Amino acid sequence: MHYFKPVISNKSLCVVGTINPWVEAIGCSKIVTLDYTRSIYEYPNLEWLHVNDYLEEAMKTHQLEHFDTVASFSSLEHAGLGRFGDPINPNGDIEAVRQIHCMLKPGGLFFLGLPTNDNGSSHIEFNAHRVYGKARLDLIFEGWRYLMSKKDTNGFHTIFVL
């Protein structure tokens, strides 16, 4: 993300899923974190919302907030597996990515960190998380424009910029 810091620093950011707010430290003008935990972190320009609360408000007002940037690192691979109290849904990750697409302003950037498999195969490790290969990534990227990707320093996650 540091390549893009000058482009996103004065923009709005939505962080989807986090245990500890570290992505939020990039310094955007407005930051909204959506998570399945009820943790509350107080930090300037940071709003922390439970995913269900955010979606209920969006349904009530018939409007999603639109962000300049969305980031999710090591979160969406859990979506739909029930590990964090989310509803069981085999396509929860794909549906979450489609919802994120609706939350982005036109031309907005999506930074997505997912565990990937170098041999190209996809699989689920019990209900812990998914590991992504070509077939599942094709489903995730549907409707997005791929800009670039890079392995994280541990080599397990790939960060995609869409």
Coordinates of C-alpha atoms in Angstrom, one line a residue:
M1 CA 0.0 0.0 0.0
H2 CA 2.9 2.4 0.5
Y3 CA 3.2 2.8 -3.3
F4 CA -0.3 4.3 -3.2
K5 CA 0.0 6.3 0.0
P6 CA 0.2 9.7 -1.8
V7 CA -3.0 8.8 -3.7
I8 CA -5.0 7.7 -0.6
S9 CA -3.7 9.8 2.3
N10 CA -6.4 12.5 2.1
K11 CA -9.2 10.1 1.2
S12 CA -11.8 8.0 3.0
L13 CA -10.9 4.4 3.9
C14 CA -13.1 1.5 4.9
V15 CA -11.2 -1.4 6.6
V16 CA -13.2 -4.6 6.3
G17 CA -12.2 -7.0 9.1
T18 CA -9.5 -6.5 11.6
I19 CA -8.4 -7.9 15.0
N20 CA -6.1 -5.0 15.7
P21 CA -6.3 -1.7 13.9
W22 CA -3.0 -1.6 12.0
V23 CA -4.2 -0.9 8.4
E24 CA -6.0 2.1 9.8
A25 CA -2.6 3.6 10.6
I26 CA -2.0 4.7 7.0
G27 CA -3.5 8.1 7.8
C28 CA -6.6 8.7 5.7
S29 CA -8.8 11.6 6.4
K30 CA -11.7 9.4 7.4
I31 CA -11.5 5.7 8.5
V32 CA -14.4 3.3 9.1
T33 CA -13.6 -0.2 10.3
L34 CA -16.2 -2.9 9.8
D35 CA -15.7 -6.1 11.8
Y36 CA -17.7 -8.9 13.5
T37 CA -16.2 -8.1 16.9
R38 CA -17.6 -5.5 19.2
S39 CA -14.2 -4.1 20.1
I40 CA -14.0 -0.4 20.3
Y41 CA -10.9 1.6 19.5
E42 CA -10.8 5.3 19.9
Y43 CA -8.6 7.1 17.5
P44 CA -8.9 10.4 15.6
N45 CA -10.9 10.0 12.4
L46 CA -11.7 6.3 13.2
E47 CA -15.2 4.9 13.4
W48 CA -15.6 1.3 14.4
L49 CA -18.8 -0.6 13.5
H50 CA -20.1 -4.1 13.7
V51 CA -20.8 -5.4 10.2
N52 CA -24.4 -6.1 11.1
D53 CA -25.0 -2.6 12.4
Y54 CA -23.5 -1.1 9.3
L55 CA -25.6 -3.3 7.0
E56 CA -28.8 -2.7 9.0
E57 CA -28.3 1.0 8.7
A58 CA -27.6 0.7 5.0
M59 CA -30.8 -1.3 4.5
K60 CA -32.8 1.2 6.6
T61 CA -31.6 4.2 4.6
H62 CA -31.3 2.3 1.3
Q63 CA -27.8 3.7 0.9
L64 CA -24.3 2.4 1.4
E65 CA -21.6 4.9 2.3
H66 CA -19.1 5.3 -0.6
F67 CA -15.4 5.2 0.2
D68 CA -12.4 6.3 -1.9
T69 CA -10.5 3.2 -0.7
V70 CA -11.3 -0.2 0.9
A71 CA -8.7 -2.4 2.5
S72 CA -9.0 -5.9 3.9
F73 CA -6.1 -8.0 5.0
S74 CA -6.5 -11.6 6.2
S75 CA -10.2 -11.3 6.8
L76 CA -12.3 -12.1 3.7
E77 CA -10.9 -15.7 3.6
H78 CA -12.9 -16.3 6.8
A79 CA -16.2 -14.9 5.4
G80 CA -19.0 -17.4 5.5
L81 CA -17.1 -20.0 7.5
G82 CA -18.7 -19.1 10.9
R83 CA -15.4 -18.8 12.7
F84 CA -16.0 -15.2 13.8
G85 CA -19.8 -15.4 14.4
D86 CA -20.7 -14.7 10.7
P87 CA -23.4 -16.7 9.1
I88 CA -22.4 -19.9 7.3
N89 CA -22.3 -19.3 3.5
P90 CA -20.0 -21.2 1.1
N91 CA -19.7 -18.1 -1.0
G92 CA -19.4 -15.6 1.8
D93 CA -16.1 -14.3 0.5
I94 CA -17.4 -13.8 -3.0
E95 CA -20.5 -12.0 -1.7
A96 CA -18.4 -9.8 0.6
V97 CA -16.2 -8.7 -2.3
R98 CA -19.3 -7.9 -4.4
Q99 CA -20.6 -5.8 -1.5
I100 CA -17.3 -4.0 -1.2
H101 CA -17.5 -3.2 -5.0
C102 CA -20.8 -1.4 -4.2
M103 CA -19.1 0.6 -1.4
L104 CA -16.3 2.0 -3.5
K105 CA -16.6 5.3 -5.3
P106 CA -15.9 5.1 -9.1
G107 CA -12.1 4.8 -9.6
G108 CA -11.6 3.7 -5.9
L109 CA -8.9 1.3 -4.9
F110 CA -9.4 -2.0 -3.1
F111 CA -6.4 -3.5 -1.3
L112 CA -7.1 -7.2 -0.6
G113 CA -4.8 -9.5 1.3
L114 CA -5.6 -13.2 0.9
P115 CA -3.7 -16.4 1.6
T116 CA -2.7 -17.9 -1.8
N117 CA -1.4 -21.2 -3.0
D118 CA 1.5 -21.2 -5.3
N119 CA 0.4 -24.5 -7.0
G120 CA -2.8 -22.8 -8.2
S121 CA -5.3 -24.9 -6.2
S122 CA -7.9 -23.6 -3.8
H123 CA -9.0 -25.2 -0.6
I124 CA -10.6 -24.6 2.8
E125 CA -8.7 -25.4 6.0
F126 CA -11.7 -26.7 8.1
N127 CA -13.6 -23.6 9.1
A128 CA -10.5 -21.5 9.8
H129 CA -9.9 -20.0 6.3
R130 CA -9.7 -20.4 2.6
V131 CA -6.5 -20.6 0.6
Y132 CA -6.9 -19.2 -2.8
G133 CA -5.8 -20.6 -6.1
K134 CA -6.6 -19.5 -9.7
A135 CA -10.2 -20.8 -9.8
R136 CA -11.3 -19.1 -6.6
L137 CA -9.4 -15.9 -7.4
D138 CA -11.1 -15.7 -10.8
L139 CA -14.5 -15.6 -8.9
I140 CA -13.2 -13.0 -6.4
F141 CA -11.9 -10.8 -9.2
E142 CA -15.1 -10.9 -11.3
G143 CA -16.1 -7.3 -12.0
W144 CA -12.8 -5.8 -10.8
R145 CA -9.9 -4.4 -12.7
Y146 CA -6.6 -6.0 -11.5
L147 CA -3.8 -3.5 -11.0
M148 CA -1.1 -5.4 -9.3
S149 CA -0.2 -7.9 -6.6
K150 CA 2.7 -8.6 -4.2
K151 CA 3.4 -11.3 -1.7
D152 CA 3.6 -10.2 1.9
T153 CA 6.9 -10.6 3.8
N154 CA 5.8 -14.0 5.2
G155 CA 5.0 -15.3 1.7
F156 CA 1.6 -16.7 2.8
H157 CA -0.6 -13.8 1.8
T158 CA -0.8 -12.0 -1.5
I159 CA -1.9 -8.4 -1.5
F160 CA -4.0 -7.6 -4.6
V161 CA -4.7 -4.0 -5.7
L162 CA -8.0 -3.8 -7.6

